[in-house]
Short mmCIF file of C-alpha atoms and ligand atoms in Angstrom, two decimals:
data_model
loop_
_atom_site.label_atom_id
_atom_site.label_comp_id
_atom_site.label_asym_id
_atom_site.label_seq_id
_atom_site.Cartn_x
_atom_site.Cartn_y
_atom_site.Cartn_z
CA UNK A 1 162.88 -82.32 -33.73
CA UNK A 2 159.92 -81.43 -36.09
CA UNK A 3 161.98 -78.71 -37.89
CA UNK A 4 164.19 -81.91 -39.16
CA UNK A 5 161.36 -83.24 -41.70
CA UNK A 6 161.09 -82.04 -45.41
CA UNK A 7 158.76 -78.51 -45.72
CA UNK A 8 157.40 -80.02 -48.58
CA UNK A 9 155.61 -82.98 -47.41
CA UNK A 10 152.54 -83.83 -48.91
CA UNK A 11 150.64 -84.26 -45.48
CA UNK A 12 150.60 -80.29 -45.44
CA UNK A 13 148.48 -80.09 -48.34
CA UNK A 14 145.98 -82.07 -46.36
CA UNK A 15 144.44 -79.28 -44.02
CA UNK A 16 142.92 -79.94 -39.73
CA UNK A 17 138.96 -81.12 -40.22
CA UNK A 18 138.62 -79.31 -36.84
CA UNK A 19 140.39 -76.54 -36.25
CA UNK A 20 141.26 -74.97 -32.54
CA UNK A 21 138.04 -73.44 -30.97
CA UNK A 22 139.16 -70.00 -30.01
CA UNK A 23 138.42 -68.30 -26.95
CA UNK A 24 135.37 -67.20 -26.99
CA UNK A 25 134.58 -70.57 -29.10
CA UNK A 26 135.87 -72.49 -26.30
CA UNK A 27 134.23 -70.72 -23.36
CA UNK A 28 130.64 -70.24 -25.03
CA UNK A 29 130.67 -74.31 -25.33
CA UNK A 30 132.36 -74.73 -21.72
CA UNK A 31 130.03 -73.64 -21.51
CA UNK A 32 126.64 -75.90 -22.17
CA UNK A 33 128.69 -78.17 -20.07
CA UNK A 34 125.82 -79.68 -17.32
CA UNK A 35 128.76 -80.62 -14.83
CA UNK A 36 127.03 -83.75 -14.69
CA UNK A 37 127.65 -85.67 -11.25
CA UNK A 38 129.29 -89.14 -11.60
CA UNK A 39 129.39 -88.08 -15.79
CA UNK A 40 129.04 -91.02 -18.34
CA UNK A 41 131.51 -89.13 -20.44
CA UNK A 42 134.46 -88.90 -17.37
CA UNK A 43 133.24 -93.25 -18.01
CA UNK A 44 133.87 -93.32 -21.56
CA UNK A 45 136.98 -92.51 -21.61
CA UNK A 46 139.91 -94.97 -21.24
CA UNK A 47 142.28 -93.24 -19.21
CA UNK A 48 139.15 -91.27 -17.50
CA UNK A 49 140.11 -87.70 -17.54
CA UNK A 50 138.13 -85.67 -15.05
CA UNK A 51 135.95 -84.20 -18.16
CA UNK A 52 133.14 -81.63 -16.00
CA UNK A 53 136.21 -80.13 -13.77
CA UNK A 54 138.63 -79.32 -16.95
CA UNK A 55 135.34 -78.16 -18.57
CA UNK A 56 134.24 -75.88 -16.05
CA UNK A 57 138.24 -74.25 -15.48
CA UNK A 58 138.22 -73.30 -18.86
CA UNK A 59 134.39 -71.72 -19.07
CA UNK A 60 135.84 -70.12 -15.48
CA UNK A 61 139.00 -68.43 -17.43
CA UNK A 62 141.12 -71.21 -15.97
CA UNK A 63 142.55 -72.79 -18.95
CA UNK A 64 146.41 -73.88 -17.90
CA UNK A 65 144.63 -75.16 -14.17
CA UNK A 66 141.59 -77.37 -17.17
CA UNK A 67 145.05 -77.95 -19.12
CA UNK A 68 146.70 -79.57 -15.96
CA UNK A 69 143.51 -81.69 -15.38
CA UNK A 70 143.76 -83.53 -18.34
CA UNK A 71 147.58 -83.97 -18.28
CA UNK A 72 147.77 -84.94 -14.68
CA UNK A 73 145.45 -88.53 -16.60
CA UNK A 74 146.41 -88.52 -19.71
CA UNK A 75 150.32 -87.21 -20.80
CA UNK A 76 149.44 -87.29 -24.19
CA UNK A 77 146.16 -85.89 -23.84
CA UNK A 78 147.72 -82.75 -26.75
CA UNK A 79 147.57 -85.67 -29.56
CA UNK A 80 143.99 -88.28 -27.96
CA UNK A 81 141.94 -84.19 -28.15
CA UNK A 82 142.19 -84.86 -32.14
CA UNK A 83 142.57 -88.55 -32.76
CA UNK A 84 140.34 -89.75 -30.44
CA UNK A 85 136.99 -91.43 -31.84
CA UNK A 86 135.07 -89.21 -29.56
CA UNK A 87 131.73 -90.59 -31.60
CA UNK A 88 131.99 -92.95 -29.93
CA UNK A 89 133.89 -92.37 -26.63
CA UNK A 90 133.07 -89.79 -24.28
CA UNK A 91 130.88 -87.13 -27.26
CA UNK A 92 128.89 -90.35 -27.31
CA UNK A 93 128.45 -91.10 -23.78
CA UNK A 94 127.72 -87.02 -23.11
CA UNK A 95 123.98 -87.08 -21.39
CA UNK A 96 122.75 -84.20 -24.40
CA UNK A 97 122.07 -87.59 -26.59
CA UNK A 98 119.77 -88.77 -24.59
CA UNK A 99 117.71 -85.74 -24.94
CA UNK A 100 118.32 -85.24 -29.34
CA UNK A 101 120.66 -82.29 -28.77
CA UNK A 102 124.34 -81.92 -29.53
CA UNK A 103 126.55 -83.54 -27.32
CA UNK A 104 129.06 -81.17 -25.48
CA UNK A 105 132.69 -80.79 -28.33
CA UNK A 106 135.09 -82.26 -25.46
CA UNK A 107 137.74 -83.01 -27.72
CA UNK A 108 137.39 -79.56 -29.65
CA UNK A 109 137.88 -78.44 -25.26
CA UNK A 110 140.24 -80.55 -24.93
CA UNK A 111 142.64 -79.37 -27.74
CA UNK A 112 141.62 -75.67 -26.52
CA UNK A 113 143.57 -76.42 -23.18
CA UNK A 114 145.72 -78.37 -24.14
CA UNK A 115 147.89 -76.81 -26.68
CA UNK A 116 147.16 -72.96 -25.22
CA UNK A 117 149.23 -74.05 -22.30
CA UNK A 118 151.48 -76.15 -24.24
CA UNK A 119 152.55 -73.53 -27.23
CA UNK A 120 154.85 -71.52 -27.81
CA UNK A 121 158.89 -71.52 -27.41
CA UNK A 122 158.72 -72.54 -23.57
CA UNK A 123 156.55 -75.28 -23.53
CA UNK A 124 154.96 -75.15 -20.29
CA UNK A 125 155.39 -78.42 -18.05
CA UNK A 126 152.30 -78.27 -16.00
CA UNK A 127 152.23 -81.47 -14.49
CA UNK A 128 154.43 -82.15 -11.13
CA UNK A 129 157.90 -84.35 -10.85
CA UNK A 130 159.11 -86.25 -7.90
CA UNK A 131 162.68 -85.77 -6.82
CA UNK A 132 165.03 -87.87 -8.53
CA UNK A 133 165.08 -92.00 -8.06
CA UNK A 134 167.27 -94.73 -8.60
CA UNK A 135 165.23 -97.16 -11.30
CA UNK A 136 166.07 -96.72 -14.99
CA UNK A 137 163.26 -98.20 -17.13
CA UNK A 138 163.93 -98.70 -20.99
CA UNK A 139 161.23 -99.12 -23.38
CA UNK A 140 160.79 -100.52 -27.08
CA UNK A 141 159.61 -98.43 -29.15
CA UNK A 142 158.48 -94.91 -29.00
CA UNK A 143 155.19 -94.95 -29.87
CA UNK A 144 152.38 -93.28 -27.27
CA UNK A 145 152.17 -96.57 -25.29
CA UNK A 146 155.91 -95.83 -24.16
CA UNK A 147 155.33 -91.96 -24.22
CA UNK A 148 153.03 -92.87 -21.40
CA UNK A 149 154.89 -95.43 -19.76
CA UNK A 150 158.53 -93.89 -19.70
CA UNK A 151 156.84 -90.25 -18.79
CA UNK A 152 154.87 -91.35 -16.31
CA UNK A 153 158.14 -92.99 -14.38
CA UNK A 154 160.19 -89.77 -15.34
CA UNK A 155 157.44 -87.74 -13.21
CA UNK A 156 157.80 -90.03 -10.42
CA UNK A 157 161.44 -89.26 -10.84
CA UNK A 158 162.66 -92.28 -12.38
CA UNK A 159 165.18 -92.59 -15.16
CA UNK A 160 163.16 -93.85 -18.61
CA UNK A 161 165.48 -94.15 -21.83
CA UNK A 162 163.73 -95.35 -25.67
CA UNK A 163 165.01 -97.60 -28.21
CA UNK A 164 162.96 -96.23 -31.76
CA UNK A 165 164.09 -97.90 -34.48
CA UNK A 166 162.79 -95.64 -37.23
CA UNK A 167 164.67 -92.33 -37.33
CA UNK A 168 161.73 -90.05 -36.19
CA UNK A 169 159.90 -91.01 -32.53
CA UNK A 170 156.14 -90.72 -31.44
CA UNK A 171 155.02 -93.85 -33.70
CA UNK A 172 152.13 -93.97 -35.28
CA UNK A 173 151.23 -90.19 -33.55
CA UNK A 174 153.56 -89.05 -36.42
CA UNK A 175 153.52 -91.50 -39.08
CA UNK A 176 149.90 -92.71 -39.32
CA UNK A 177 147.99 -91.02 -38.10
CA UNK A 178 145.16 -89.73 -40.94
CA UNK A 179 146.37 -85.59 -41.40
CA UNK A 180 143.86 -83.53 -41.30
CA UNK A 181 143.01 -85.11 -37.93
CA UNK A 182 146.75 -84.20 -36.94
CA UNK A 183 150.24 -83.73 -38.42
CA UNK A 184 153.52 -85.24 -38.06
CA UNK A 185 155.13 -81.77 -37.28
CA UNK A 186 152.35 -81.64 -34.47
CA UNK A 187 153.35 -84.78 -33.31
CA UNK A 188 156.52 -84.12 -32.70
CA UNK A 189 155.57 -81.20 -31.06
CA UNK A 190 154.09 -83.76 -28.17
CA UNK A 191 156.96 -85.93 -28.06
CA UNK A 192 158.99 -83.19 -27.83
CA UNK A 193 156.96 -82.31 -24.43
CA UNK A 194 157.11 -85.55 -23.41
CA UNK A 195 160.98 -85.31 -24.04
CA UNK A 196 161.49 -82.10 -21.56
CA UNK A 197 159.85 -84.41 -18.43
CA UNK A 198 162.78 -86.54 -18.03
CA UNK A 199 162.26 -88.87 -20.84
CA UNK A 200 165.68 -89.72 -23.65
CA UNK A 201 164.69 -90.34 -26.73
CA UNK A 202 167.06 -92.61 -28.79
CA UNK A 203 166.45 -92.93 -32.68
CA UNK A 204 167.06 -95.24 -35.17
CA UNK A 205 168.23 -97.34 -32.44
CA UNK A 206 165.94 -101.06 -33.26
CA UNK A 207 166.39 -104.27 -30.68
CA UNK A 208 165.84 -107.14 -32.18
CA UNK A 209 168.65 -109.64 -31.63
CA UNK A 210 168.68 -111.15 -27.72
CA UNK A 211 172.34 -109.76 -27.26
CA UNK A 212 170.18 -106.08 -26.80
CA UNK A 213 167.58 -107.83 -24.67
CA UNK A 214 169.34 -109.19 -22.44
CA UNK A 215 171.67 -105.56 -22.12
CA UNK A 216 168.36 -103.71 -21.45
CA UNK A 217 167.63 -106.55 -18.54
CA UNK A 218 170.91 -105.98 -17.56
CA UNK A 219 171.12 -102.41 -17.71
CA UNK A 220 167.42 -101.26 -16.71
CA UNK A 221 165.50 -102.26 -14.01
CA UNK A 222 162.46 -103.50 -16.26
CA UNK A 223 161.90 -103.01 -20.09
CA UNK A 224 158.29 -101.36 -21.89
CA UNK A 225 157.00 -103.32 -24.71
CA UNK A 226 155.60 -100.77 -26.56
CA UNK A 227 156.33 -101.91 -29.98
CA UNK A 228 152.74 -101.57 -32.19
CA UNK A 229 151.90 -103.31 -34.89
CA UNK A 230 154.03 -104.80 -38.32
CA UNK A 231 153.99 -104.76 -41.44
CA UNK A 232 150.91 -104.12 -43.54
CA UNK A 233 148.84 -107.59 -44.27
CA UNK A 234 149.82 -109.11 -47.90
CA UNK A 235 145.77 -110.07 -50.02
CA UNK A 236 148.16 -113.33 -51.19
CA UNK A 237 146.47 -113.15 -54.68
CA UNK A 238 148.73 -114.10 -58.64
CA UNK A 239 149.40 -110.16 -59.63
CA UNK A 240 150.18 -108.50 -56.34
CA UNK A 241 154.31 -107.82 -56.99
CA UNK A 242 154.68 -104.46 -58.76
CA UNK A 243 154.23 -101.35 -58.46
CA UNK A 244 150.67 -99.71 -58.42
CA UNK A 245 149.86 -102.34 -55.12
CA UNK A 246 150.71 -100.52 -51.80
CA UNK A 247 150.28 -101.79 -47.67
CA UNK A 248 147.95 -98.73 -46.40
CA UNK A 249 150.55 -97.74 -43.54
CA UNK A 250 153.49 -98.38 -45.10
CA UNK A 251 152.13 -95.39 -47.87
CA UNK A 252 150.21 -93.24 -45.61
CA UNK A 253 153.55 -93.44 -43.51
CA UNK A 254 155.39 -92.29 -46.86
CA UNK A 255 153.12 -89.66 -47.51
CA UNK A 256 153.60 -87.87 -44.02
CA UNK A 257 156.86 -87.75 -44.05
CA UNK A 258 157.83 -87.32 -47.06
CA UNK A 259 156.66 -85.72 -51.09
CA UNK A 260 154.62 -88.38 -52.91
CA UNK A 261 153.30 -88.40 -56.60
CA UNK A 262 149.90 -87.38 -55.87
CA UNK A 263 148.72 -87.00 -59.25
CA UNK A 264 150.54 -90.14 -60.98
CA UNK A 265 147.73 -92.60 -58.11
CA UNK A 266 144.72 -92.12 -60.80
CA UNK A 267 141.58 -94.76 -59.81
CA UNK A 268 142.62 -95.79 -57.10
CA UNK A 269 140.80 -98.71 -55.24
CA UNK A 270 141.24 -99.42 -51.51
CA UNK A 271 140.94 -102.51 -49.93
CA UNK A 272 139.37 -103.03 -47.08
CA UNK A 273 136.06 -102.50 -44.89
CA UNK A 274 138.28 -100.37 -41.00
CA UNK A 275 139.04 -97.28 -39.99
CA UNK A 276 142.70 -97.57 -41.96
CA UNK A 277 141.30 -97.81 -45.63
CA UNK A 278 138.61 -95.49 -44.81
CA UNK A 279 141.59 -93.29 -44.13
CA UNK A 280 143.70 -94.15 -46.58
CA UNK A 281 140.19 -93.79 -48.93
CA UNK A 282 139.69 -89.78 -47.45
CA UNK A 283 143.89 -89.11 -48.30
CA UNK A 284 143.30 -90.14 -51.43
CA UNK A 285 140.68 -88.08 -52.90
CA UNK A 286 141.04 -85.07 -51.16
CA UNK A 287 144.43 -85.13 -52.83
CA UNK A 288 142.86 -84.97 -55.87
CA UNK A 289 142.96 -88.75 -57.22
CA UNK A 290 141.05 -89.58 -59.98
CA UNK A 291 138.65 -91.74 -58.54
CA UNK A 292 138.61 -93.33 -54.71
CA UNK A 293 136.68 -96.75 -54.06
CA UNK A 294 136.82 -98.97 -51.06
CA UNK A 295 136.41 -102.52 -51.93
CA UNK A 296 134.72 -104.64 -49.23
CA UNK A 297 134.71 -108.47 -49.23
CA UNK A 298 131.32 -108.70 -47.08
CA UNK A 299 128.43 -105.53 -46.88
CA UNK A 300 128.35 -102.06 -45.60
CA UNK A 301 126.95 -103.28 -41.83
CA UNK A 302 129.88 -105.95 -41.40
CA UNK A 303 132.76 -102.47 -42.02
CA UNK A 304 134.44 -102.57 -38.61
CA UNK A 305 134.94 -98.84 -39.82
CA UNK A 306 133.28 -95.88 -37.83
CA UNK A 307 130.14 -94.81 -39.70
CA UNK A 308 130.68 -91.00 -39.35
CA UNK A 309 134.40 -91.93 -41.22
CA UNK A 310 132.27 -93.94 -43.56
CA UNK A 311 130.05 -90.23 -44.35
CA UNK A 312 133.03 -88.32 -44.26
CA UNK A 313 134.40 -90.20 -47.04
CA UNK A 314 131.30 -90.52 -48.34
CA UNK A 315 131.37 -86.48 -48.43
CA UNK A 316 134.73 -86.62 -50.25
CA UNK A 317 132.89 -88.27 -53.12
CA UNK A 318 135.00 -92.32 -52.00
CA UNK A 319 132.05 -94.92 -53.49
CA UNK A 320 131.54 -98.34 -51.97
CA UNK A 321 131.80 -101.51 -53.31
CA UNK A 322 130.60 -103.83 -51.11
CA UNK A 323 130.88 -107.67 -51.33
CA UNK A 324 133.77 -108.46 -53.68
CA UNK A 325 136.63 -110.80 -53.26
CA UNK A 326 140.33 -109.65 -54.86
CA UNK A 327 140.89 -112.45 -56.87
CA UNK A 328 143.98 -110.92 -59.18
CA UNK A 329 145.79 -107.94 -60.12
CA UNK A 330 145.35 -107.77 -63.81
CA UNK A 331 148.57 -105.85 -65.40
CA UNK A 332 149.09 -104.99 -68.67
CA UNK A 333 153.27 -104.91 -69.33
CA UNK A 334 153.43 -104.56 -65.84
CA UNK A 335 151.49 -100.88 -65.01
CA UNK A 336 147.65 -102.49 -63.17
CA UNK A 337 144.90 -102.17 -65.75
CA UNK A 338 142.58 -103.56 -62.64
CA UNK A 339 141.42 -105.85 -60.18
CA UNK A 340 140.06 -109.30 -60.82
CA UNK A 341 136.67 -109.86 -57.77
CA UNK A 342 134.67 -112.87 -57.39
CA UNK A 343 130.75 -111.99 -56.12
CA UNK A 344 126.72 -112.82 -55.95
CA UNK A 345 127.35 -112.47 -59.75
CA UNK A 346 130.17 -113.88 -60.86
CA UNK A 347 133.58 -112.99 -61.14
CA UNK A 348 133.95 -108.73 -62.83
CA UNK A 349 136.82 -106.82 -63.17
CA UNK A 350 137.18 -103.36 -62.11
CA UNK A 351 139.94 -100.71 -63.80
CA UNK A 352 142.16 -98.56 -61.74
CA UNK A 353 145.81 -97.60 -62.23
CA UNK A 354 146.54 -97.73 -57.92
CA UNK A 355 145.95 -100.27 -55.33
CA UNK A 356 146.27 -99.32 -51.07
CA UNK A 357 145.45 -102.72 -49.10
CA UNK A 358 144.10 -102.25 -45.86
CA UNK A 359 143.48 -104.94 -44.39
CA UNK A 360 145.32 -105.00 -41.12
CA UNK A 361 149.07 -105.58 -39.95
CA UNK A 362 151.37 -108.35 -38.96
CA UNK A 363 152.27 -109.38 -35.76
CA UNK A 364 156.12 -108.75 -33.88
CA UNK A 365 155.72 -111.21 -31.93
CA UNK A 366 159.75 -112.29 -32.77
CA UNK A 367 159.64 -109.71 -30.25
CA UNK A 368 158.32 -111.26 -27.52
CA UNK A 369 160.51 -113.74 -28.02
CA UNK A 370 163.69 -112.35 -27.21
CA UNK A 371 162.61 -112.58 -23.59
CA UNK A 372 162.43 -115.17 -21.62
CA UNK A 373 159.36 -116.04 -19.99
CA UNK A 374 157.35 -113.60 -22.65
CA UNK A 375 154.61 -114.97 -24.38
CA UNK A 376 152.41 -114.19 -27.16
CA UNK A 377 148.82 -115.37 -27.92
CA UNK A 378 147.62 -117.68 -30.94
CA UNK A 379 147.14 -114.02 -32.75
CA UNK A 380 150.72 -112.79 -32.24
CA UNK A 381 149.99 -110.71 -29.77
CA UNK A 382 151.59 -109.98 -26.31
CA UNK A 383 150.23 -111.69 -23.47
CA UNK A 384 150.14 -109.16 -20.75
CA UNK A 385 148.23 -108.18 -17.87
CA UNK A 386 145.51 -105.67 -18.78
CA UNK A 387 145.86 -103.86 -15.29
CA UNK A 388 149.22 -103.74 -15.03
CA UNK A 389 151.43 -104.08 -18.04
CA UNK A 390 153.31 -107.58 -16.72
CA UNK A 391 154.01 -109.89 -18.61
CA UNK A 392 155.17 -113.56 -18.02
CA UNK A 393 158.86 -112.23 -17.36
CA UNK A 394 158.93 -110.11 -13.84
CA UNK A 395 161.17 -107.46 -15.63
CA UNK A 396 159.08 -106.88 -18.54
CA UNK A 397 155.94 -105.27 -19.00
CA UNK A 398 153.87 -104.68 -22.24
CA UNK A 399 150.65 -102.77 -23.53
CA UNK A 400 149.84 -100.73 -26.33
CA UNK A 401 148.98 -102.14 -29.72
CA UNK A 402 151.26 -105.46 -29.64
CA UNK A 403 148.99 -106.41 -27.38
CA UNK A 404 145.67 -105.42 -27.94
CA UNK A 405 146.17 -106.27 -32.19
CA UNK A 406 145.28 -102.49 -32.95
CA UNK A 407 142.83 -100.09 -31.06
CA UNK A 408 142.88 -96.38 -30.50
CA UNK A 409 146.18 -94.25 -29.29
CA UNK A 410 144.03 -93.22 -25.69
CA UNK A 411 143.56 -97.99 -24.98
CA UNK A 412 147.84 -97.46 -26.12
CA UNK A 413 148.14 -94.09 -23.78
CA UNK A 414 145.97 -95.77 -21.15
CA UNK A 415 147.98 -98.87 -21.01
CA UNK A 416 151.75 -97.12 -20.74
CA UNK A 417 150.46 -95.25 -17.90
CA UNK A 418 148.62 -98.25 -15.74
CA UNK A 419 152.05 -100.51 -16.40
CA UNK A 420 154.34 -96.87 -14.99
CA UNK A 421 151.50 -96.09 -11.80
CA UNK A 422 152.05 -100.15 -11.08
CA UNK A 423 155.71 -100.25 -11.08
CA UNK A 424 155.80 -96.76 -9.43
CA UNK A 425 153.94 -98.04 -6.42
CA UNK A 426 155.43 -101.38 -6.16
CA UNK A 427 159.16 -99.44 -6.28
CA UNK A 428 157.23 -96.91 -3.48
CA UNK A 429 156.40 -100.13 -1.64
CA UNK A 430 159.48 -101.95 -1.89
CA UNK A 431 161.91 -98.53 -0.32
CA UNK A 432 163.65 -97.06 -3.41
CA UNK A 433 161.73 -93.38 -2.82
C1 FAD B 1 146.66 -96.17 -40.65
C2 FAD B 1 146.06 -95.74 -39.28
C3 FAD B 1 144.78 -95.03 -38.73
C4 FAD B 1 145.50 -94.97 -37.26
N1 FAD B 1 143.83 -93.22 -36.32
C5 FAD B 1 143.92 -93.66 -35.57
C6 FAD B 1 142.84 -92.43 -35.06
O1 FAD B 1 142.17 -91.95 -36.25
N2 FAD B 1 143.11 -92.31 -33.54
C7 FAD B 1 142.67 -93.48 -32.79
O2 FAD B 1 143.12 -93.22 -31.67
N3 FAD B 1 143.96 -94.44 -33.09
C8 FAD B 1 143.85 -94.59 -34.89
N4 FAD B 1 144.86 -95.46 -34.92
C9 FAD B 1 146.11 -96.36 -33.72
C10 FAD B 1 146.64 -95.82 -33.41
O3 FAD B 1 147.98 -95.20 -33.63
C11 FAD B 1 147.53 -96.72 -32.39
O4 FAD B 1 146.55 -97.76 -31.19
C12 FAD B 1 148.78 -96.50 -31.10
O5 FAD B 1 149.68 -95.50 -32.15
C13 FAD B 1 149.14 -97.24 -30.73
O6 FAD B 1 150.56 -96.79 -29.94
P1 FAD B 1 151.34 -98.07 -29.47
O7 FAD B 1 152.71 -97.72 -29.25
O8 FAD B 1 151.49 -99.13 -28.79
O9 FAD B 1 152.51 -98.28 -31.63
P2 FAD B 1 152.76 -97.04 -32.43
O10 FAD B 1 151.97 -95.49 -32.67
O11 FAD B 1 152.65 -98.48 -33.37
O12 FAD B 1 154.60 -97.70 -31.78
C14 FAD B 1 155.08 -97.93 -31.56
C15 FAD B 1 156.51 -97.95 -32.36
O13 FAD B 1 157.10 -99.01 -31.97
C16 FAD B 1 159.01 -99.02 -32.91
N5 FAD B 1 159.37 -100.73 -32.32
C17 FAD B 1 158.69 -101.59 -33.37
N6 FAD B 1 159.28 -102.53 -33.49
C18 FAD B 1 160.78 -102.23 -32.50
C19 FAD B 1 162.40 -102.32 -32.59
N7 FAD B 1 161.94 -103.90 -32.41
N8 FAD B 1 162.86 -101.18 -31.81
C20 FAD B 1 162.79 -100.34 -31.48
N9 FAD B 1 161.59 -99.81 -32.13
C21 FAD B 1 160.36 -100.59 -32.41
C22 FAD B 1 157.97 -98.12 -33.96
O14 FAD B 1 158.87 -97.90 -34.75
C23 FAD B 1 157.14 -97.99 -33.77
O15 FAD B 1 157.41 -95.79 -33.82
C24 FAD B 1 145.08 -95.74 -36.47
C25 FAD B 1 146.17 -96.41 -36.94
C26 FAD B 1 146.49 -96.93 -38.08
C27 FAD B 1 147.34 -97.86 -38.37
S1 SF4 B 2 128.04 -86.07 -19.95
FE1 SF4 B 2 127.79 -84.72 -21.23
S2 SF4 B 2 127.00 -82.46 -20.09
FE2 SF4 B 2 127.47 -84.23 -18.50
S3 SF4 B 2 129.48 -83.64 -17.95
FE3 SF4 B 2 129.70 -84.65 -19.42
S4 SF4 B 2 130.38 -83.03 -21.01
FE4 SF4 B 2 129.34 -82.39 -19.51
#
């Protein structure tokens, strides 16, 4: 799968910011862990990985055992190790923080264990698989939520089939995550590992009609909606349409999966104050754009982007323009020359060549309407029970960004896993062993 990606992808020029520990580094870091009873780091992880146990196994040289402990709770432990905002999750809750000492680098230890255990052609499957059972599940979308759902049910012996509209599986792990955290080929390696658990993945198959929805409901015992979010939201200002103005998620996908002309970026303005805006700004700066500024309508304190990511962006040369509300894109003979913004001092023009809009994504609520009983809330998110993924249709479950409006990979994995565990238990009770 990974080999089907073009070799000259722009993302490959952006290097890993936190490379994998060597065995000696991992062991030294693991030995610092206090293996706390009632460990706060476990509670901070949405998938409740037994962190002290997996770290202790690294310290004792049992790397395969360590990876097994991780995968038992989180089948996508490899990508989570790289993309989780550990600074605000497990690492942020490590007891060392309270003593002003460097916290344990849990993400890097998790990466060492999972990658060491699964690398190579054979890609070891470390978690046990139950005997085959008669149930069949269909998943719409092949992102982290569906992969965790399908993988967990496949391990319980059920047949899982994923329908993915894109040519590549993996969801935003493959198409959206900043390349200095995770390249598309590494995301696809993990997809391949999940596939080997017993999951079938059909790419280039969009589920968008009532007929297809009916076919899935008739052909499968359960359907999982793991469709994520929709297209980039637009500013709705004059001059927005035309070359030089791009949606952030669409731009990142192009840069990750193909070759873009980085030199043509020129002076970049990124609109938004969230993590996607920060990611895009950092990516443009690292690709060598002439200058990169983030334009945010409120103040730094109001930004939803993480402080540690913003700090990284500043180091890479990104500047922040606060209190600036985009009013119009200024063009000369069609070419973008500036962004007009409104602020406390009135309107002004910020010269630029490229504008990348990172103000959120739409919702894929139309999909819910294909399944009787599946409701959406006023934000356009699919309504599902957080613990079980259950929707208003007893045969349909949902999780990930499409129910929470956009969180992290680890939340999508937790949703998928929880729904699968719930369903496997229901079916076990019903005698489908
Ligand atoms: C730019 C960006 C950077 C991010 N960076 C991070 C990060 O560093 N760390 C982190 O933890 N999280 C990050 N996130 C959030 C994270 O990527 C998501 O929370 C996570 O991917 C959600 O998983 P999901 O399975 O719900 O959806 P997705 O990953 O979006 O997967 C949904 C899949 O469904 C497919 N699909 C949609 N509709 C259909 C249909 N009708 N038929 C068939 N297939 C369909 C899509 O093509 C897609 O592959 C980032 C998000 C963005 C946008
Ligand atoms: S809180 Fe820190 S020291 Fe304690 S078990 Fe977790 S990682 Fe180890």
